[in-house]
C-alpha positions as semicolon CSV with decimal commas, in nm:
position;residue;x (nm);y (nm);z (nm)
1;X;11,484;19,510;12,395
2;X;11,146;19,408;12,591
3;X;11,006;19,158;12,407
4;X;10,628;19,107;12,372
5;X;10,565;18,774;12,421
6;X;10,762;18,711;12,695
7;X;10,630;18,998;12,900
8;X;10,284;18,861;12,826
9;X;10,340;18,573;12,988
10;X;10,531;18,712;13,273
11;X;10,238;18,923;13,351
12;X;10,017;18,650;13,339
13;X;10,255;18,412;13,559
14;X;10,396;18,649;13,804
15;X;10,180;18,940;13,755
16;X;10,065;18,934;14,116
17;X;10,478;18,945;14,256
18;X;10,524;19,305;14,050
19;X;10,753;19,089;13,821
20;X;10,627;19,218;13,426
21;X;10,615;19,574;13,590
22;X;10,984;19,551;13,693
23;X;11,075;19,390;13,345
24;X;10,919;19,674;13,166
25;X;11,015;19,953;13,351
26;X;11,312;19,831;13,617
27;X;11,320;19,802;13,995
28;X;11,270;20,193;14,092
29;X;10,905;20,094;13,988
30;X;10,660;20,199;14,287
31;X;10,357;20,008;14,128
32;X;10,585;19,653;14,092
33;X;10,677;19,665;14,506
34;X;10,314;19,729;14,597
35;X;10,131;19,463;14,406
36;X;10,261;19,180;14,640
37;X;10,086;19,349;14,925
38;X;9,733;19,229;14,772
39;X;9,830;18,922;14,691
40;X;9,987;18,883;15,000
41;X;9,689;18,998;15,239
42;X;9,445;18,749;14,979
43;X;9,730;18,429;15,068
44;X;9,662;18,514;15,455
45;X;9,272;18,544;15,401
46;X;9,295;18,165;15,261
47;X;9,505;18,080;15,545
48;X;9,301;18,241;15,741
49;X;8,962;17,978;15,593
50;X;9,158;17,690;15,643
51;X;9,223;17,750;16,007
52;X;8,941;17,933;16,114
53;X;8,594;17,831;15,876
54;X;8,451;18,041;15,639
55;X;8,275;18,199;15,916
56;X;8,532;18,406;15,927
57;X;8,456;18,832;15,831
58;X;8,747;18,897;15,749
59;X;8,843;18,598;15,557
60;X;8,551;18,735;15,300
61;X;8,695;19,057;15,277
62;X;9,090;18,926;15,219
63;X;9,041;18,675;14,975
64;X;8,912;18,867;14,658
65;X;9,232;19,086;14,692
66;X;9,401;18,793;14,562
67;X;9,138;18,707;14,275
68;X;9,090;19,064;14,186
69;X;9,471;19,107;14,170
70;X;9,515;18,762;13,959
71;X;9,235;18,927;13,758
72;X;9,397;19,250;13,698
73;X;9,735;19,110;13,566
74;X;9,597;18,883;13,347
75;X;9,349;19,148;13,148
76;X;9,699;19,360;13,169
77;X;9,820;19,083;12,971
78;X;9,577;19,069;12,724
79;X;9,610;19,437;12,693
80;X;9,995;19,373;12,607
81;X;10,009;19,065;12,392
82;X;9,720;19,287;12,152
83;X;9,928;19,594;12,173
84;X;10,045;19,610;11,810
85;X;10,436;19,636;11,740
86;X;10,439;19,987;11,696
87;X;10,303;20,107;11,960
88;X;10,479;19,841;12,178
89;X;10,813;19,902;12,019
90;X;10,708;20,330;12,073
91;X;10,657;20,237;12,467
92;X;10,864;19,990;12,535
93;X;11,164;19,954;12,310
94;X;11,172;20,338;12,215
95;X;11,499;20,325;11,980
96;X;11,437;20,034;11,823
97;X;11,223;20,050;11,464
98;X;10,876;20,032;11,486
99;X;10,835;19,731;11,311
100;X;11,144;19,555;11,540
101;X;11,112;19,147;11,605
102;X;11,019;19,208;12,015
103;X;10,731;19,375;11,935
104;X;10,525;19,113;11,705
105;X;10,297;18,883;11,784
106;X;10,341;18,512;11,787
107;X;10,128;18,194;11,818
108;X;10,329;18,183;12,183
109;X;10,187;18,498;12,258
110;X;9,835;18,440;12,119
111;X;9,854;18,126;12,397
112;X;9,939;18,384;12,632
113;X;9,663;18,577;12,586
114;X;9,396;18,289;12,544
115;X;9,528;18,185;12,871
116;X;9,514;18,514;13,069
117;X;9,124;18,545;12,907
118;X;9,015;18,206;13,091
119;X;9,152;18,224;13,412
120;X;9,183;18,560;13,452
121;X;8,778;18,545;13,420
122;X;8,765;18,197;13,605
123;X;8,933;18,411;13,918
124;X;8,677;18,722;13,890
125;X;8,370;18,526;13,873
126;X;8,506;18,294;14,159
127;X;8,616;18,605;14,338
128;X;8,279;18,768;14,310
129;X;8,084;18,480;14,377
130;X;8,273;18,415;14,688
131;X;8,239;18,768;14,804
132;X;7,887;18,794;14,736
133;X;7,783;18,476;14,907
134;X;7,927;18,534;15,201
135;X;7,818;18,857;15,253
136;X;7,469;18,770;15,204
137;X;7,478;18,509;15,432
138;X;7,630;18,783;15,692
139;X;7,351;18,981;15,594
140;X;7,078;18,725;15,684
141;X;7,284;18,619;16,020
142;X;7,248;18,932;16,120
143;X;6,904;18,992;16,046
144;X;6,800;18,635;16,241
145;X;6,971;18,806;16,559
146;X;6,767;19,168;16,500
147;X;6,422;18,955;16,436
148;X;6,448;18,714;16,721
């Protein structure tokens, strides 16, 4: 029985590792072994900052894979910890009744989702403010070079 809560805060916590996808639907899920690729290439991008300036292009481009990603998986658990028991018990725990324990909501689970809400939108806007500024400050680099 896949229970609610707990996958709720599994996709919150290790969301980005593919870890709630292989709860829910086993290890023969495609979808759980690619989503550490993003959040892998985003970890590299930051490594990437610290050791060569956030002058660097491609630094820009690698680190809102990461936030994006973090962002994903927690509105995916927000979508899951609302899903009401029936339909979560119809998906996820098809033989058990549709009114079974794993599929209810709890005041754990209501954290879960509270939590996924604020940092899941703390890591967009960060994301997209990071993205943004440095490509317009590429943008006017590049337009000092073409005017001089």
């Amino acid at each position: 029985m896949k229970n609610k809560t707990f996958a709720t805060w599994l996709t919150f916590l290790g969301g980005p590792l593919g870890l709630h996808r292989f709860y829910l639907r086993g290890l023969g899920d495609l979808a759980g072994w690619l989503l550490p690729i993003p959040t892998a290439l985003g970890l590299y991008g930051i490594e990437r900052v610290q050791r060569l300036g956030q002058d660097d292009q491609w630094s820009w481009l690698l680190i809102p894979l990461l936030g994006f990603t973090i962002a994903g998986c927690a509105l995916t658990a927000i979508v899951y910890g609302l899903m009401t028991p029936e339909k979560w018990n119809a998906r996820f725990n098809p033989g058990a009744a549709p009114d079974a324990p794993p599929g209810r909501t709890h005041w754990f689970t209501v954290v879960g989702i509270a939590a996924s809400l604020l940092v899941g939108t703390a890591v967009l806007m960060a994301s997209l403010a990071f993205s943004f500024q440095r490509y317009f400050e590429y943008q006017i680099e590049e337009a000092r070079k073409i005017s001089q």
